[in-house]
Amino acid sequence: MKRGAPPPVPAGRKLYPATPPPTRGAISWNMNTSCNYRCSYCTQRFIDDRGRWAADLPRFMAAFAALPGAWEIKLSGGEPFVHPGFLEAVAGLAKLDFVVSVVTNLSASQAKLADFMQAVGPQLGVLSCSLHLEYVDIDDRPDQRDTLSAFIDRCSFARDHAPAGASVCVTCVATRANLAALPRLRERFAAAGLTFKIQPEKQDREVIAYTPGERQALVQLGGHNLTGSIAPDYAGQPCWAGARYFVVDDRGEAYRCYPARRYRTERLGNLLDGSFTLAPLPAPCRYRYCNCTVPIARGMMPRAAARETTHTTRGPT
Ligand code: SF4
Ligand code: SF4
């Protein structure tokens, strides 16, 4: 958890008008803390209990169904495929007409991926496949438990079985150990027809202090999830998060966005106990580092603002 209050918004910052109301809202549902991996850079590695999962799926389904308007729900964890009710949740949300997106380490077998495709059907939005090189051997050595070629095969299987309009992409955390390999990985995935995105490494919830040369390399790779920035800063800008985007965990605790949850500010209540409320309108962002690429990608804040204010080193605390 981030301690203390967010740093103030700098005075005199140019402010932009709010973007148009999103036709579809988006929810990041961290449905479990459990994961079959233990990546050294995992931002959740300090969570006390990494064995939790959303247990009362019918209550979650009822709460999601009661939301006003159209929504996309992006399932993540931990690793959502290890949630014991993952396929049940996917099928339930698809039946309720939600667009269903998933962030996964793609360690699931092809057979389980096929089950997922059947459960989600035409409702799939984005399948975001995280490549973790501490578990996937980039050199394809046959004695390793998973290899890059096998990972690409699973990505391709998912892409080939995804419904029209859905997308399958690959992400990789730009640790210093990974940096040199990232351009080669991008080419390898491009050759397979897959979009490759990098994510800056974070320590203590802030982007690590990359050198200028490393920052340049990350920007050349598209910045965080192809946003063009390493650490976007929308502080002071109007943002629809809290009204048409929120994050919710396995216990139903809901916050405006990830920075809000880190600072324990802008809590929206609990989705399961009747205390949850959405804001009616966009409101100024209070945070100096936005790592919420879901609302960024869906145009929920004026992106032109980040070009003038983006931090490219460790963000302020
Ligand atoms: S796969 Fe993701 S959730 Fe699991 S340990 Fe690695 S970074 Fe953390
Ligand atoms: S941190 Fe990002 S998602 Fe959160 S309010 Fe600011 S701009 Fe919106």
CSV table of N, CA and C in Angstrom, one decimal, residues 175-275:
chain,number,residue,atom,x,y,z
A,175,THR,N,12.4,-5.5,-17.4
A,175,THR,CA,13.4,-5.5,-16.3
A,175,THR,C,14.7,-5.2,-17.0
A,176,ARG,N,15.7,-4.9,-16.2
A,176,ARG,CA,17.1,-4.6,-16.8
A,176,ARG,C,17.6,-5.9,-17.4
A,177,ALA,N,17.2,-7.0,-16.8
A,177,ALA,CA,17.7,-8.3,-17.4
A,177,ALA,C,17.1,-8.6,-18.7
A,178,ASN,N,15.9,-8.0,-18.9
A,178,ASN,CA,15.1,-8.3,-20.2
A,178,ASN,C,15.5,-7.3,-21.3
A,179,LEU,N,16.0,-6.1,-20.9
A,179,LEU,CA,16.0,-5.0,-21.8
A,179,LEU,C,16.7,-5.3,-23.2
A,180,ALA,N,17.8,-6.0,-23.1
A,180,ALA,CA,18.5,-6.2,-24.4
A,180,ALA,C,17.7,-7.1,-25.3
A,181,ALA,N,16.9,-8.0,-24.8
A,181,ALA,CA,16.2,-9.0,-25.6
A,181,ALA,C,14.9,-8.4,-26.2
A,182,LEU,N,14.4,-7.2,-25.7
A,182,LEU,CA,13.1,-6.8,-26.1
A,182,LEU,C,12.9,-6.5,-27.6
A,183,PRO,N,13.9,-5.8,-28.2
A,183,PRO,CA,13.7,-5.6,-29.7
A,183,PRO,C,13.6,-6.9,-30.4
A,184,ARG,N,14.4,-7.9,-30.0
A,184,ARG,CA,14.4,-9.2,-30.7
A,184,ARG,C,13.0,-9.9,-30.5
A,185,LEU,N,12.5,-9.8,-29.3
A,185,LEU,CA,11.2,-10.3,-29.0
A,185,LEU,C,10.1,-9.7,-29.8
A,186,ARG,N,10.2,-8.4,-29.9
A,186,ARG,CA,9.2,-7.7,-30.7
A,186,ARG,C,9.2,-8.2,-32.1
A,187,GLU,N,10.3,-8.4,-32.7
A,187,GLU,CA,10.4,-8.9,-34.0
A,187,GLU,C,9.8,-10.3,-34.1
A,188,ARG,N,10.2,-11.1,-33.1
A,188,ARG,CA,9.7,-12.5,-33.1
A,188,ARG,C,8.2,-12.6,-33.1
A,189,PHE,N,7.6,-11.7,-32.2
A,189,PHE,CA,6.1,-11.7,-32.1
A,189,PHE,C,5.5,-11.1,-33.4
A,190,ALA,N,6.1,-10.1,-33.9
A,190,ALA,CA,5.6,-9.5,-35.1
A,190,ALA,C,5.6,-10.5,-36.3
A,191,ALA,N,6.6,-11.3,-36.3
A,191,ALA,CA,6.6,-12.4,-37.4
A,191,ALA,C,5.5,-13.3,-37.2
A,192,ALA,N,5.0,-13.5,-36.0
A,192,ALA,CA,3.8,-14.4,-35.8
A,192,ALA,C,2.5,-13.6,-35.9
A,193,GLY,N,2.6,-12.3,-36.2
A,193,GLY,CA,1.4,-11.5,-36.4
A,193,GLY,C,0.8,-11.0,-35.0
A,194,LEU,N,1.7,-10.9,-34.0
A,194,LEU,CA,1.2,-10.6,-32.7
A,194,LEU,C,1.8,-9.2,-32.2
A,195,THR,N,1.0,-8.4,-31.6
A,195,THR,CA,1.5,-7.1,-31.1
A,195,THR,C,2.2,-7.3,-29.8
A,196,PHE,N,3.3,-6.7,-29.7
A,196,PHE,CA,4.2,-6.8,-28.5
A,196,PHE,C,4.3,-5.5,-27.8
A,197,LYS,N,4.0,-5.5,-26.5
A,197,LYS,CA,4.0,-4.2,-25.7
A,197,LYS,C,5.0,-4.4,-24.5
A,198,ILE,N,5.6,-3.4,-24.1
A,198,ILE,CA,6.5,-3.5,-22.9
A,198,ILE,C,5.8,-2.7,-21.7
A,199,GLN,N,6.2,-3.2,-20.6
A,199,GLN,CA,5.7,-2.5,-19.3
A,199,GLN,C,6.9,-2.2,-18.5
A,200,PRO,N,7.0,-0.9,-18.0
A,200,PRO,CA,8.2,-0.6,-17.2
A,200,PRO,C,8.2,-1.4,-15.9
A,201,GLU,N,9.4,-1.7,-15.4
A,201,GLU,CA,9.4,-2.4,-14.1
A,201,GLU,C,9.1,-1.4,-13.0
A,202,LYS,N,8.4,-1.9,-12.0
A,202,LYS,CA,8.1,-1.0,-10.8
A,202,LYS,C,8.7,-1.6,-9.6
A,203,GLN,N,9.2,-0.8,-8.7
A,203,GLN,CA,9.6,-1.2,-7.4
A,203,GLN,C,9.0,-0.2,-6.4
A,204,ASP,N,8.5,-0.7,-5.3
A,204,ASP,CA,7.7,0.1,-4.4
A,204,ASP,C,6.7,0.9,-5.1
A,205,ARG,N,6.1,0.3,-6.1
A,205,ARG,CA,4.9,0.9,-6.9
A,205,ARG,C,5.3,2.0,-7.8
A,206,GLU,N,6.6,2.3,-7.9
A,206,GLU,CA,7.0,3.4,-8.8
A,206,GLU,C,7.9,2.8,-9.9
A,207,VAL,N,8.0,3.5,-11.1
A,207,VAL,CA,8.9,3.0,-12.1
A,207,VAL,C,10.3,3.1,-11.6
A,208,ILE,N,11.1,2.1,-11.9
A,208,ILE,CA,12.5,2.1,-11.5
A,208,ILE,C,13.3,3.2,-12.1
A,209,ALA,N,14.4,3.6,-11.6
A,209,ALA,CA,15.2,4.7,-12.1
A,209,ALA,C,16.0,4.3,-13.3
A,210,TYR,N,15.3,4.1,-14.4
A,210,TYR,CA,16.1,3.8,-15.7
A,210,TYR,C,17.1,4.9,-16.0
A,211,THR,N,18.1,4.5,-16.7
A,211,THR,CA,19.1,5.5,-17.2
A,211,THR,C,18.5,6.2,-18.4
A,212,PRO,N,19.0,7.4,-18.8
A,212,PRO,CA,18.5,8.0,-20.0
A,212,PRO,C,18.5,7.1,-21.2
A,213,GLY,N,19.6,6.3,-21.4
A,213,GLY,CA,19.6,5.4,-22.5
A,213,GLY,C,18.6,4.3,-22.4
A,214,GLU,N,18.3,3.8,-21.2
A,214,GLU,CA,17.3,2.8,-21.1
A,214,GLU,C,15.9,3.4,-21.3
A,215,ARG,N,15.7,4.6,-20.9
A,215,ARG,CA,14.4,5.3,-21.1
A,215,ARG,C,14.2,5.5,-22.6
A,216,GLN,N,15.2,5.9,-23.3
A,216,GLN,CA,15.1,6.0,-24.8
A,216,GLN,C,14.7,4.7,-25.4
A,217,ALA,N,15.4,3.6,-25.0
A,217,ALA,CA,15.1,2.3,-25.5
A,217,ALA,C,13.6,2.0,-25.3
A,218,LEU,N,13.1,2.3,-24.1
A,218,LEU,CA,11.7,1.9,-23.8
A,218,LEU,C,10.7,2.8,-24.6
A,219,VAL,N,11.1,4.0,-24.8
A,219,VAL,CA,10.2,4.9,-25.7
A,219,VAL,C,10.2,4.4,-27.1
A,220,GLN,N,11.4,3.9,-27.6
A,220,GLN,CA,11.4,3.4,-28.9
A,220,GLN,C,10.6,2.1,-29.1
A,221,LEU,N,10.4,1.4,-28.0
A,221,LEU,CA,9.6,0.2,-28.0
A,221,LEU,C,8.1,0.6,-27.8
A,222,GLY,N,7.8,1.9,-27.7
A,222,GLY,CA,6.4,2.3,-27.6
A,222,GLY,C,6.0,2.8,-26.2
A,223,GLY,N,6.9,2.7,-25.2
A,223,GLY,CA,6.5,3.1,-23.9
A,223,GLY,C,5.6,2.1,-23.3
A,224,HIS,N,5.0,2.4,-22.1
A,224,HIS,CA,4.1,1.5,-21.4
A,224,HIS,C,2.9,1.1,-22.2
A,225,ASN,N,2.8,-0.1,-22.6
A,225,ASN,CA,1.7,-0.6,-23.4
A,225,ASN,C,1.4,0.2,-24.6
A,226,LEU,N,2.4,0.7,-25.3
A,226,LEU,CA,2.3,1.5,-26.5
A,226,LEU,C,1.6,2.8,-26.3
A,227,THR,N,1.6,3.3,-25.1
A,227,THR,CA,1.1,4.7,-24.8
A,227,THR,C,2.0,5.8,-25.3
A,228,GLY,N,3.3,5.4,-25.5
A,228,GLY,CA,4.3,6.4,-25.9
A,228,GLY,C,5.0,7.0,-24.7
A,229,SER,N,4.5,6.7,-23.5
A,229,SER,CA,5.0,7.3,-22.3
A,229,SER,C,5.5,6.1,-21.4
A,230,ILE,N,6.5,6.4,-20.5
A,230,ILE,CA,7.0,5.4,-19.6
A,230,ILE,C,6.1,5.6,-18.3
A,231,ALA,N,5.9,6.8,-17.9
A,231,ALA,CA,5.1,7.0,-16.6
A,231,ALA,C,4.2,8.2,-16.9
A,232,PRO,N,3.0,8.0,-17.5
A,232,PRO,CA,2.1,9.1,-17.8
A,232,PRO,C,1.7,9.9,-16.6
A,233,ASP,N,1.6,11.2,-16.7
A,233,ASP,CA,1.1,12.0,-15.6
A,233,ASP,C,-0.1,12.9,-16.1
A,234,TYR,N,-1.2,12.6,-15.6
A,234,TYR,CA,-2.5,13.3,-16.0
A,234,TYR,C,-3.0,14.1,-14.8
A,235,ALA,N,-2.1,14.4,-13.8
A,235,ALA,CA,-2.6,15.1,-12.6
A,235,ALA,C,-3.3,16.4,-13.0
A,236,GLY,N,-4.5,16.6,-12.4
A,236,GLY,CA,-5.2,17.8,-12.7
A,236,GLY,C,-6.2,17.7,-13.9
A,237,GLN,N,-5.9,16.7,-14.8
A,237,GLN,CA,-6.8,16.6,-16.0
A,237,GLN,C,-8.1,15.8,-15.6
A,238,PRO,N,-9.2,16.2,-16.3
A,238,PRO,CA,-10.4,15.4,-16.1
A,238,PRO,C,-10.3,14.0,-16.6
A,239,CYS,N,-10.8,13.1,-15.8
A,239,CYS,CA,-10.7,11.7,-16.1
A,239,CYS,C,-12.0,11.0,-15.7
A,240,TRP,N,-12.4,10.1,-16.6
A,240,TRP,CA,-13.7,9.4,-16.3
A,240,TRP,C,-13.5,8.2,-15.3
A,241,ALA,N,-12.3,7.9,-14.9
A,241,ALA,CA,-12.2,6.9,-13.9
A,241,ALA,C,-12.9,7.3,-12.6
A,242,GLY,N,-13.7,6.3,-12.1
A,242,GLY,CA,-14.5,6.6,-11.0
A,242,GLY,C,-16.0,6.7,-11.4
A,243,ALA,N,-16.2,7.1,-12.7
A,243,ALA,CA,-17.5,7.2,-13.3
A,243,ALA,C,-17.7,6.0,-14.3
A,244,ARG,N,-16.7,5.9,-15.2
A,244,ARG,CA,-16.9,4.8,-16.2
A,244,ARG,C,-15.7,3.9,-16.2
A,245,TYR,N,-14.9,3.9,-15.2
A,245,TYR,CA,-13.8,2.9,-15.0
A,245,TYR,C,-13.6,2.8,-13.4
A,246,PHE,N,-13.4,1.6,-13.0
A,246,PHE,CA,-13.0,1.4,-11.6
A,246,PHE,C,-12.2,0.0,-11.5
A,247,VAL,N,-11.5,-0.1,-10.4
A,247,VAL,CA,-10.8,-1.4,-10.1
A,247,VAL,C,-11.5,-2.0,-8.9
A,248,VAL,N,-11.6,-3.3,-8.9
A,248,VAL,CA,-12.3,-4.0,-7.8
A,248,VAL,C,-11.5,-5.3,-7.5
A,249,ASP,N,-11.4,-5.6,-6.2
A,249,ASP,CA,-10.6,-6.8,-5.9
A,249,ASP,C,-11.4,-8.0,-5.6
A,250,ASP,N,-10.8,-9.1,-5.1
A,250,ASP,CA,-11.5,-10.4,-4.9
A,250,ASP,C,-12.5,-10.3,-3.8
A,251,ARG,N,-12.4,-9.2,-2.9
A,251,ARG,CA,-13.3,-9.0,-1.8
A,251,ARG,C,-14.4,-8.0,-2.1
A,252,GLY,N,-14.4,-7.5,-3.3
A,252,GLY,CA,-15.4,-6.5,-3.7
A,252,GLY,C,-15.0,-5.1,-3.4
A,253,GLU,N,-13.8,-4.8,-2.9
A,253,GLU,CA,-13.4,-3.5,-2.6
A,253,GLU,C,-13.1,-2.7,-3.9
A,254,ALA,N,-13.7,-1.6,-4.0
A,254,ALA,CA,-13.6,-0.8,-5.3
A,254,ALA,C,-13.0,0.5,-5.1
A,255,TYR,N,-12.1,0.9,-6.0
A,255,TYR,CA,-11.5,2.2,-6.0
A,255,TYR,C,-11.6,2.8,-7.4
A,256,ARG,N,-11.3,4.1,-7.5
A,256,ARG,CA,-11.4,4.8,-8.7
A,256,ARG,C,-10.5,4.2,-9.8
A,257,CYS,N,-9.3,3.9,-9.4
A,257,CYS,CA,-8.2,3.4,-10.3
A,257,CYS,C,-7.1,2.8,-9.4
A,258,TYR,N,-6.0,2.3,-10.1
A,258,TYR,CA,-5.0,1.7,-9.3
A,258,TYR,C,-4.2,2.7,-8.4
A,259,PRO,N,-3.9,3.9,-8.9
A,259,PRO,CA,-3.2,4.9,-7.9
A,259,PRO,C,-4.1,5.2,-6.7
A,260,ALA,N,-5.4,5.3,-7.0
A,260,ALA,CA,-6.4,5.6,-5.9
A,260,ALA,C,-6.3,4.5,-4.8
A,261,ARG,N,-6.2,3.3,-5.3
A,261,ARG,CA,-6.1,2.1,-4.4
A,261,ARG,C,-4.8,2.1,-3.6
A,262,ARG,N,-3.7,2.5,-4.3
A,262,ARG,CA,-2.4,2.5,-3.7
A,262,ARG,C,-2.4,3.5,-2.5
A,263,TYR,N,-3.0,4.7,-2.8
A,263,TYR,CA,-3.1,5.7,-1.7
A,263,TYR,C,-4.2,5.6,-0.8
A,264,ARG,N,-5.1,4.6,-1.0
A,264,ARG,CA,-6.3,4.4,-0.2
A,264,ARG,C,-7.2,5.7,-0.2
A,265,THR,N,-7.3,6.3,-1.4
A,265,THR,CA,-8.2,7.5,-1.6
A,265,THR,C,-9.2,7.1,-2.6
A,266,GLU,N,-10.2,7.9,-2.7
A,266,GLU,CA,-11.3,7.7,-3.7
A,266,GLU,C,-11.8,6.3,-3.8
A,267,ARG,N,-12.1,5.8,-2.6
A,267,ARG,CA,-12.7,4.5,-2.5
A,267,ARG,C,-14.2,4.6,-3.0
A,268,LEU,N,-14.7,3.7,-3.8
A,268,LEU,CA,-16.0,3.7,-4.3
A,268,LEU,C,-17.0,2.9,-3.5
A,269,GLY,N,-16.5,2.2,-2.4
A,269,GLY,CA,-17.3,1.3,-1.6
A,269,GLY,C,-17.0,-0.1,-1.9
A,270,ASN,N,-17.9,-1.0,-1.4
A,270,ASN,CA,-17.8,-2.4,-1.7
A,270,ASN,C,-18.9,-2.9,-2.6
A,271,LEU,N,-18.5,-3.6,-3.6
A,271,LEU,CA,-19.5,-4.0,-4.7
A,271,LEU,C,-20.5,-5.0,-4.1
A,272,LEU,N,-20.1,-5.7,-3.0
A,272,LEU,CA,-20.9,-6.8,-2.5
A,272,LEU,C,-21.8,-6.4,-1.4
A,273,ASP,N,-21.5,-5.3,-0.7
A,273,ASP,CA,-22.3,-5.0,0.5
A,273,ASP,C,-23.3,-3.8,0.3
A,274,GLY,N,-23.5,-3.4,-0.9
A,274,GLY,CA,-24.5,-2.3,-1.2
A,274,GLY,C,-23.9,-0.9,-1.0
A,275,SER,N,-22.6,-0.8,-0.7
A,275,SER,CA,-22.1,0.6,-0.4
A,275,SER,C,-21.5,1.2,-1.7
